[in-house]
Amino acid sequence: MKLLSIQVGLPREVRWQRRTVSTGIFKEPVQGPVLLRTLNLDGDRQADLSVHGGRQKAVYVYPVEHYAPWRAELPGVELAWGAFGENFTTEGLVEDEVHIGDRFRIGEAEVEVTQPRMPCYKLGVRFGDPGLVERFLESRRSGFYLAVLREGHVEAGDPIEPLAIDPHQVTVTDINRLFFGERGEQDADTLARALQVEALPDGWKAHLRRQLV
């Protein structure tokens, strides 16, 4: 498992559907060591802190494995690393193998998986296509967020070392499926385990509990 690229960006104002919006979704690769702090990477900020950023969404990860299918589905669209607004483009970490609560060491930092990404309309702003948000959700190629347990420098090319697997073993894919109500025969057990995952934010747990009613 490897950190292929690091992207950061500051909020900018762009015109979108006859209005001006502020967004931090435009990220650019950086070279050399970058300090990963509790709330974000140095040089990175979010525009709307009511829905983006915070301790449980300090870093957004997107697997490089998703770029090939997106390039097939979006011919003619340039998809450089960071195209989906991710801070970390990674190799070897995919949603059906990574559990909420798993912990990893990357460079000097230690991180924990907290939740899938649910994109807002600004993903459509990034691509100039309001329909992309729905396509992104339907793809289930969500990526996921990390909380920072130990601050430190990270750099493109760093190995990603597993430190601990969450004992409840609920994958990012499991959470996506439960969120969208795509429950199979085994998912009553999965739902019960998900509610016990300490790293899963309270807002996600509240949504899942409503499915028990």
PDB file of C-alpha atoms in Angstrom:
ATOM      1  CA  MET A   1       0.000   0.000   0.000  1.00  0.00           C
ATOM      2  CA  LYS A   2       1.335   3.371  -1.001  1.00  0.00           C
ATOM      3  CA  LEU A   3       0.638   7.110  -0.940  1.00  0.00           C
ATOM      4  CA  LEU A   4       0.985   8.036  -4.612  1.00  0.00           C
ATOM      5  CA  SER A   5       0.277  11.752  -4.497  1.00  0.00           C
ATOM      6  CA  ILE A   6      -0.639  14.558  -2.072  1.00  0.00           C
ATOM      7  CA  GLN A   7      -2.912  17.411  -3.099  1.00  0.00           C
ATOM      8  CA  VAL A   8      -3.787  20.621  -1.294  1.00  0.00           C
ATOM      9  CA  GLY A   9      -5.712  23.749  -2.170  1.00  0.00           C
ATOM     10  CA  LEU A  10      -7.157  26.925  -0.719  1.00  0.00           C
ATOM     11  CA  PRO A  11     -10.756  28.030  -1.258  1.00  0.00           C
ATOM     12  CA  ARG A  12     -11.444  30.016  -4.405  1.00  0.00           C
ATOM     13  CA  GLU A  13     -14.474  31.736  -5.796  1.00  0.00           C
ATOM     14  CA  VAL A  14     -15.931  30.437  -9.068  1.00  0.00           C
ATOM     15  CA  ARG A  15     -18.995  31.229 -11.104  1.00  0.00           C
ATOM     16  CA  TRP A  16     -21.583  28.460 -11.094  1.00  0.00           C
ATOM     17  CA  GLN A  17     -25.116  28.586 -12.440  1.00  0.00           C
ATOM     18  CA  ARG A  18     -25.319  32.392 -12.372  1.00  0.00           C
ATOM     19  CA  ARG A  19     -23.858  32.812  -8.916  1.00  0.00           C
ATOM     20  CA  THR A  20     -20.483  32.916  -7.216  1.00  0.00           C
ATOM     21  CA  VAL A  21     -19.576  30.056  -4.907  1.00  0.00           C
ATOM     22  CA  SER A  22     -16.545  29.492  -2.703  1.00  0.00           C
ATOM     23  CA  THR A  23     -15.013  26.036  -2.874  1.00  0.00           C
ATOM     24  CA  GLY A  24     -11.865  24.217  -1.799  1.00  0.00           C
ATOM     25  CA  ILE A  25     -12.397  21.254  -4.134  1.00  0.00           C
ATOM     26  CA  PHE A  26      -9.660  22.330  -6.540  1.00  0.00           C
ATOM     27  CA  LYS A  27      -6.498  20.593  -5.342  1.00  0.00           C
ATOM     28  CA  GLU A  28      -2.983  20.584  -6.795  1.00  0.00           C
ATOM     29  CA  PRO A  29      -0.159  18.067  -6.192  1.00  0.00           C
ATOM     30  CA  VAL A  30       2.677  19.116  -3.915  1.00  0.00           C
ATOM     31  CA  GLN A  31       6.203  17.767  -3.778  1.00  0.00           C
ATOM     32  CA  GLY A  32       8.290  16.999  -0.734  1.00  0.00           C
ATOM     33  CA  PRO A  33       7.227  16.533   2.892  1.00  0.00           C
ATOM     34  CA  VAL A  34       3.948  18.097   4.014  1.00  0.00           C
ATOM     35  CA  LEU A  35       2.904  18.448   7.639  1.00  0.00           C
ATOM     36  CA  LEU A  36      -0.328  16.609   8.386  1.00  0.00           C
ATOM     37  CA  ARG A  37      -2.074  18.273  11.300  1.00  0.00           C
ATOM     38  CA  THR A  38      -5.184  17.362  13.288  1.00  0.00           C
ATOM     39  CA  LEU A  39      -7.511  19.376  11.039  1.00  0.00           C
ATOM     40  CA  ASN A  40      -5.788  19.289   7.650  1.00  0.00           C
ATOM     41  CA  LEU A  41      -2.577  19.320   5.664  1.00  0.00           C
ATOM     42  CA  ASP A  42      -0.465  22.442   5.585  1.00  0.00           C
ATOM     43  CA  GLY A  43      -1.633  24.488   2.627  1.00  0.00           C
ATOM     44  CA  ASP A  44      -5.093  22.955   2.522  1.00  0.00           C
ATOM     45  CA  ARG A  45      -8.364  24.518   3.614  1.00  0.00           C
ATOM     46  CA  GLN A  46     -12.105  23.955   3.222  1.00  0.00           C
ATOM     47  CA  ALA A  47     -14.571  26.642   2.191  1.00  0.00           C
ATOM     48  CA  ASP A  48     -17.650  25.555   4.172  1.00  0.00           C
ATOM     49  CA  LEU A  49     -16.653  24.181   7.570  1.00  0.00           C
ATOM     50  CA  SER A  50     -20.267  23.331   8.415  1.00  0.00           C
ATOM     51  CA  VAL A  51     -20.088  20.312   6.106  1.00  0.00           C
ATOM     52  CA  HIS A  52     -16.393  19.922   5.225  1.00  0.00           C
ATOM     53  CA  GLY A  53     -13.263  19.427   7.268  1.00  0.00           C
ATOM     54  CA  GLY A  54     -13.041  18.944  11.008  1.00  0.00           C
ATOM     55  CA  ARG A  55     -11.265  16.294  13.019  1.00  0.00           C
ATOM     56  CA  GLN A  56     -13.195  13.389  11.499  1.00  0.00           C
ATOM     57  CA  LYS A  57     -12.668  14.617   7.938  1.00  0.00           C
ATOM     58  CA  ALA A  58      -9.122  15.935   8.117  1.00  0.00           C
ATOM     59  CA  VAL A  59      -7.969  14.119   4.979  1.00  0.00           C
ATOM     60  CA  TYR A  60      -9.892  12.811   1.992  1.00  0.00           C
ATOM     61  CA  VAL A  61      -8.506   9.649   0.381  1.00  0.00           C
ATOM     62  CA  TYR A  62      -9.321   8.435  -3.128  1.00  0.00           C
ATOM     63  CA  PRO A  63      -8.020   5.122  -4.500  1.00  0.00           C
ATOM     64  CA  VAL A  64      -6.043   5.248  -7.733  1.00  0.00           C
ATOM     65  CA  GLU A  65      -7.894   2.063  -8.682  1.00  0.00           C
ATOM     66  CA  HIS A  66     -10.977   4.194  -9.451  1.00  0.00           C
ATOM     67  CA  TYR A  67      -9.311   6.381 -12.037  1.00  0.00           C
ATOM     68  CA  ALA A  68      -9.355   3.801 -14.840  1.00  0.00           C
ATOM     69  CA  PRO A  69     -13.144   3.269 -14.727  1.00  0.00           C
ATOM     70  CA  TRP A  70     -13.731   7.010 -14.484  1.00  0.00           C
ATOM     71  CA  ARG A  71     -11.510   7.641 -17.490  1.00  0.00           C
ATOM     72  CA  ALA A  72     -13.544   5.074 -19.406  1.00  0.00           C
ATOM     73  CA  GLU A  73     -16.807   6.730 -18.349  1.00  0.00           C
ATOM     74  CA  LEU A  74     -15.615  10.303 -18.890  1.00  0.00           C
ATOM     75  CA  PRO A  75     -13.748  10.243 -22.209  1.00  0.00           C
ATOM     76  CA  GLY A  76     -12.040  13.491 -23.045  1.00  0.00           C
ATOM     77  CA  VAL A  77     -12.048  14.706 -19.430  1.00  0.00           C
ATOM     78  CA  GLU A  78      -8.618  15.317 -17.945  1.00  0.00           C
ATOM     79  CA  LEU A  79      -8.292  13.348 -14.716  1.00  0.00           C
ATOM     80  CA  ALA A  80      -5.038  14.190 -12.982  1.00  0.00           C
ATOM     81  CA  TRP A  81      -4.479  13.090  -9.391  1.00  0.00           C
ATOM     82  CA  GLY A  82      -6.694  15.182  -7.165  1.00  0.00           C
ATOM     83  CA  ALA A  83      -9.443  15.471  -9.775  1.00  0.00           C
ATOM     84  CA  PHE A  84     -12.045  14.313  -7.261  1.00  0.00           C
ATOM     85  CA  GLY A  85     -10.875  16.748  -4.609  1.00  0.00           C
ATOM     86  CA  GLU A  86      -8.833  14.183  -2.709  1.00  0.00           C
ATOM     87  CA  ASN A  87      -5.852  15.043  -0.542  1.00  0.00           C
ATOM     88  CA  PHE A  88      -4.326  11.573  -0.814  1.00  0.00           C
ATOM     89  CA  THR A  89      -4.343   9.478  -3.969  1.00  0.00           C
ATOM     90  CA  THR A  90      -3.485   5.978  -2.772  1.00  0.00           C
ATOM     91  CA  GLU A  91      -2.711   2.531  -4.107  1.00  0.00           C
ATOM     92  CA  GLY A  92      -3.924  -0.626  -2.389  1.00  0.00           C
ATOM     93  CA  LEU A  93      -6.678   0.870  -0.212  1.00  0.00           C
ATOM     94  CA  VAL A  94     -10.126   0.192  -1.645  1.00  0.00           C
ATOM     95  CA  GLU A  95     -13.518   0.540  -0.003  1.00  0.00           C
ATOM     96  CA  ASP A  96     -14.423  -3.151   0.148  1.00  0.00           C
ATOM     97  CA  GLU A  97     -11.199  -3.967   2.018  1.00  0.00           C
ATOM     98  CA  VAL A  98     -10.799  -0.957   4.323  1.00  0.00           C
ATOM     99  CA  HIS A  99     -12.792  -0.929   7.576  1.00  0.00           C
ATOM    100  CA  ILE A 100     -14.123   2.071   9.444  1.00  0.00           C
ATOM    101  CA  GLY A 101     -11.776   2.375  12.418  1.00  0.00           C
ATOM    102  CA  ASP A 102      -8.741   0.843  10.713  1.00  0.00           C
ATOM    103  CA  ARG A 103      -5.524   2.622  11.624  1.00  0.00           C
ATOM    104  CA  PHE A 104      -2.479   3.253   9.460  1.00  0.00           C
ATOM    105  CA  ARG A 105       0.940   4.887   9.633  1.00  0.00           C
ATOM    106  CA  ILE A 106       1.852   7.141   6.725  1.00  0.00           C
ATOM    107  CA  GLY A 107       5.251   8.768   7.020  1.00  0.00           C
ATOM    108  CA  GLU A 108       5.431  10.221  10.527  1.00  0.00           C
ATOM    109  CA  ALA A 109       1.660  10.428  10.930  1.00  0.00           C
ATOM    110  CA  GLU A 110      -0.919   7.970  12.238  1.00  0.00           C
ATOM    111  CA  VAL A 111      -4.471   8.063  10.904  1.00  0.00           C
ATOM    112  CA  GLU A 112      -7.840   6.353  11.320  1.00  0.00           C
ATOM    113  CA  VAL A 113     -10.588   5.692   8.751  1.00  0.00           C
ATOM    114  CA  THR A 114     -13.825   7.412   9.788  1.00  0.00           C
ATOM    115  CA  GLN A 115     -16.444   7.504   7.012  1.00  0.00           C
ATOM    116  CA  PRO A 116     -17.180   7.402   3.278  1.00  0.00           C
ATOM    117  CA  ARG A 117     -17.463  10.594   1.304  1.00  0.00           C
ATOM    118  CA  MET A 118     -20.884  11.965   0.439  1.00  0.00           C
ATOM    119  CA  PRO A 119     -20.200  14.678  -2.155  1.00  0.00           C
ATOM    120  CA  CYS A 120     -22.017  17.997  -2.302  1.00  0.00           C
ATOM    121  CA  TYR A 121     -22.894  19.935  -5.446  1.00  0.00           C
ATOM    122  CA  LYS A 122     -19.343  21.314  -5.608  1.00  0.00           C
ATOM    123  CA  LEU A 123     -18.126  18.091  -7.194  1.00  0.00           C
ATOM    124  CA  GLY A 124     -20.338  19.135 -10.092  1.00  0.00           C
ATOM    125  CA  VAL A 125     -18.728  22.574  -9.971  1.00  0.00           C
ATOM    126  CA  ARG A 126     -15.295  20.949 -10.245  1.00  0.00           C
ATOM    127  CA  PHE A 127     -16.287  19.111 -13.430  1.00  0.00           C
ATOM    128  CA  GLY A 128     -18.703  21.675 -14.797  1.00  0.00           C
ATOM    129  CA  ASP A 129     -21.389  18.991 -14.739  1.00  0.00           C
ATOM    130  CA  PRO A 130     -24.194  19.050 -12.141  1.00  0.00           C
ATOM    131  CA  GLY A 131     -25.097  15.461 -13.003  1.00  0.00           C
ATOM    132  CA  LEU A 132     -21.742  14.134 -11.867  1.00  0.00           C
ATOM    133  CA  VAL A 133     -22.743  14.109  -8.198  1.00  0.00           C
ATOM    134  CA  GLU A 134     -25.451  11.520  -8.865  1.00  0.00           C
ATOM    135  CA  ARG A 135     -23.097   9.471 -11.051  1.00  0.00           C
ATOM    136  CA  PHE A 136     -20.479   9.557  -8.310  1.00  0.00           C
ATOM    137  CA  LEU A 137     -22.965   8.323  -5.706  1.00  0.00           C
ATOM    138  CA  GLU A 138     -24.272   5.591  -7.998  1.00  0.00           C
ATOM    139  CA  SER A 139     -20.738   4.373  -8.703  1.00  0.00           C
ATOM    140  CA  ARG A 140     -20.128   3.663  -4.994  1.00  0.00           C
ATOM    141  CA  ARG A 141     -16.508   4.692  -5.668  1.00  0.00           C
ATOM    142  CA  SER A 142     -16.731   7.034  -2.714  1.00  0.00           C
ATOM    143  CA  GLY A 143     -13.271   7.154  -1.231  1.00  0.00           C
ATOM    144  CA  PHE A 144     -13.114   7.830   2.502  1.00  0.00           C
ATOM    145  CA  TYR A 145     -11.989  10.257   5.191  1.00  0.00           C
ATOM    146  CA  LEU A 146      -9.247   9.992   7.782  1.00  0.00           C
ATOM    147  CA  ALA A 147      -8.871  11.411  11.265  1.00  0.00           C
ATOM    148  CA  VAL A 148      -5.340  12.251  12.371  1.00  0.00           C
ATOM    149  CA  LEU A 149      -4.287  10.432  15.530  1.00  0.00           C
ATOM    150  CA  ARG A 150      -0.669  11.584  15.416  1.00  0.00           C
ATOM    151  CA  GLU A 151       0.544  14.613  13.521  1.00  0.00           C
ATOM    152  CA  GLY A 152       3.630  14.382  11.344  1.00  0.00           C
ATOM    153  CA  HIS A 153       5.141  14.874   7.924  1.00  0.00           C
ATOM    154  CA  VAL A 154       3.923  12.808   4.990  1.00  0.00           C
ATOM    155  CA  GLU A 155       5.294  12.646   1.447  1.00  0.00           C
ATOM    156  CA  ALA A 156       4.241  11.183  -1.880  1.00  0.00           C
ATOM    157  CA  GLY A 157       5.801   7.741  -2.174  1.00  0.00           C
ATOM    158  CA  ASP A 158       5.445   6.915   1.529  1.00  0.00           C
ATOM    159  CA  PRO A 159       4.304   3.374   2.299  1.00  0.00           C
ATOM    160  CA  ILE A 160       0.979   2.989   4.077  1.00  0.00           C
ATOM    161  CA  GLU A 161       1.521   0.633   7.000  1.00  0.00           C
ATOM    162  CA  PRO A 162      -1.404  -1.056   8.789  1.00  0.00           C
ATOM    163  CA  LEU A 163      -1.390  -0.519  12.540  1.00  0.00           C
ATOM    164  CA  ALA A 164      -4.745  -2.005  13.618  1.00  0.00           C
ATOM    165  CA  ILE A 165      -7.884  -3.490  12.085  1.00  0.00           C
ATOM    166  CA  ASP A 166     -11.108  -2.398  13.734  1.00  0.00           C
ATOM    167  CA  PRO A 167     -12.548  -5.396  15.609  1.00  0.00           C
ATOM    168  CA  HIS A 168     -16.062  -4.903  14.171  1.00  0.00           C
ATOM    169  CA  GLN A 169     -14.728  -5.185  10.598  1.00  0.00           C
ATOM    170  CA  VAL A 170     -17.334  -3.007   8.904  1.00  0.00           C
ATOM    171  CA  THR A 171     -15.974  -1.876   5.547  1.00  0.00           C
ATOM    172  CA  VAL A 172     -16.449   1.462   3.845  1.00  0.00           C
ATOM    173  CA  THR A 173     -18.480  -0.440   1.230  1.00  0.00           C
ATOM    174  CA  ASP A 174     -20.700  -1.830   4.004  1.00  0.00           C
ATOM    175  CA  ILE A 175     -21.444   1.687   5.254  1.00  0.00           C
ATOM    176  CA  ASN A 176     -22.227   2.906   1.748  1.00  0.00           C
ATOM    177  CA  ARG A 177     -24.621   0.009   1.240  1.00  0.00           C
ATOM    178  CA  LEU A 178     -26.352   0.534   4.571  1.00  0.00           C
ATOM    179  CA  PHE A 179     -26.636   4.265   3.991  1.00  0.00           C
ATOM    180  CA  PHE A 180     -28.460   3.737   0.708  1.00  0.00           C
ATOM    181  CA  GLY A 181     -30.705   1.023   2.154  1.00  0.00           C
ATOM    182  CA  GLU A 182     -29.230  -1.752   0.009  1.00  0.00           C
ATOM    183  CA  ARG A 183     -29.523  -4.386   2.691  1.00  0.00           C
ATOM    184  CA  GLY A 184     -29.049  -8.090   2.149  1.00  0.00           C
ATOM    185  CA  GLU A 185     -29.699 -11.078   4.388  1.00  0.00           C
ATOM    186  CA  GLN A 186     -26.552 -10.540   6.465  1.00  0.00           C
ATOM    187  CA  ASP A 187     -26.893  -6.808   6.872  1.00  0.00           C
ATOM    188  CA  ALA A 188     -28.903  -6.868  10.100  1.00  0.00           C
ATOM    189  CA  ASP A 189     -25.704  -8.121  11.691  1.00  0.00           C
ATOM    190  CA  THR A 190     -23.606  -5.607   9.735  1.00  0.00           C
ATOM    191  CA  LEU A 191     -25.859  -2.778  10.891  1.00  0.00           C
ATOM    192  CA  ALA A 192     -25.551  -3.868  14.512  1.00  0.00           C
ATOM    193  CA  ARG A 193     -21.759  -4.015  14.221  1.00  0.00           C
ATOM    194  CA  ALA A 194     -21.620  -0.628  12.486  1.00  0.00           C
ATOM    195  CA  LEU A 195     -23.350   1.002  15.445  1.00  0.00           C
ATOM    196  CA  GLN A 196     -20.553  -0.271  17.683  1.00  0.00           C
ATOM    197  CA  VAL A 197     -17.713   1.212  15.627  1.00  0.00           C
ATOM    198  CA  GLU A 198     -16.196   3.939  17.761  1.00  0.00           C
ATOM    199  CA  ALA A 199     -14.644   5.792  14.813  1.00  0.00           C
ATOM    200  CA  LEU A 200     -17.932   6.153  12.896  1.00  0.00           C
ATOM    201  CA  PRO A 201     -19.298   9.692  13.496  1.00  0.00           C
ATOM    202  CA  ASP A 202     -22.519  10.150  15.448  1.00  0.00           C
ATOM    203  CA  GLY A 203     -24.349  11.575  12.440  1.00  0.00           C
ATOM    204  CA  TRP A 204     -23.822   8.375  10.486  1.00  0.00           C
ATOM    205  CA  LYS A 205     -24.909   6.272  13.456  1.00  0.00           C
ATOM    206  CA  ALA A 206     -28.080   8.320  13.839  1.00  0.00           C
ATOM    207  CA  HIS A 207     -28.942   7.695  10.191  1.00  0.00           C
ATOM    208  CA  LEU A 208     -28.312   3.976  10.589  1.00  0.00           C
ATOM    209  CA  ARG A 209     -30.406   3.770  13.769  1.00  0.00           C
ATOM    210  CA  ARG A 210     -33.382   5.161  11.881  1.00  0.00           C
ATOM    211  CA  GLN A 211     -33.223   2.064   9.722  1.00  0.00           C
ATOM    212  CA  LEU A 212     -33.906  -0.068  12.789  1.00  0.00           C
ATOM    213  CA  VAL A 213     -37.325   1.510  13.317  1.00  0.00           C
TER     214      VAL A 213
END
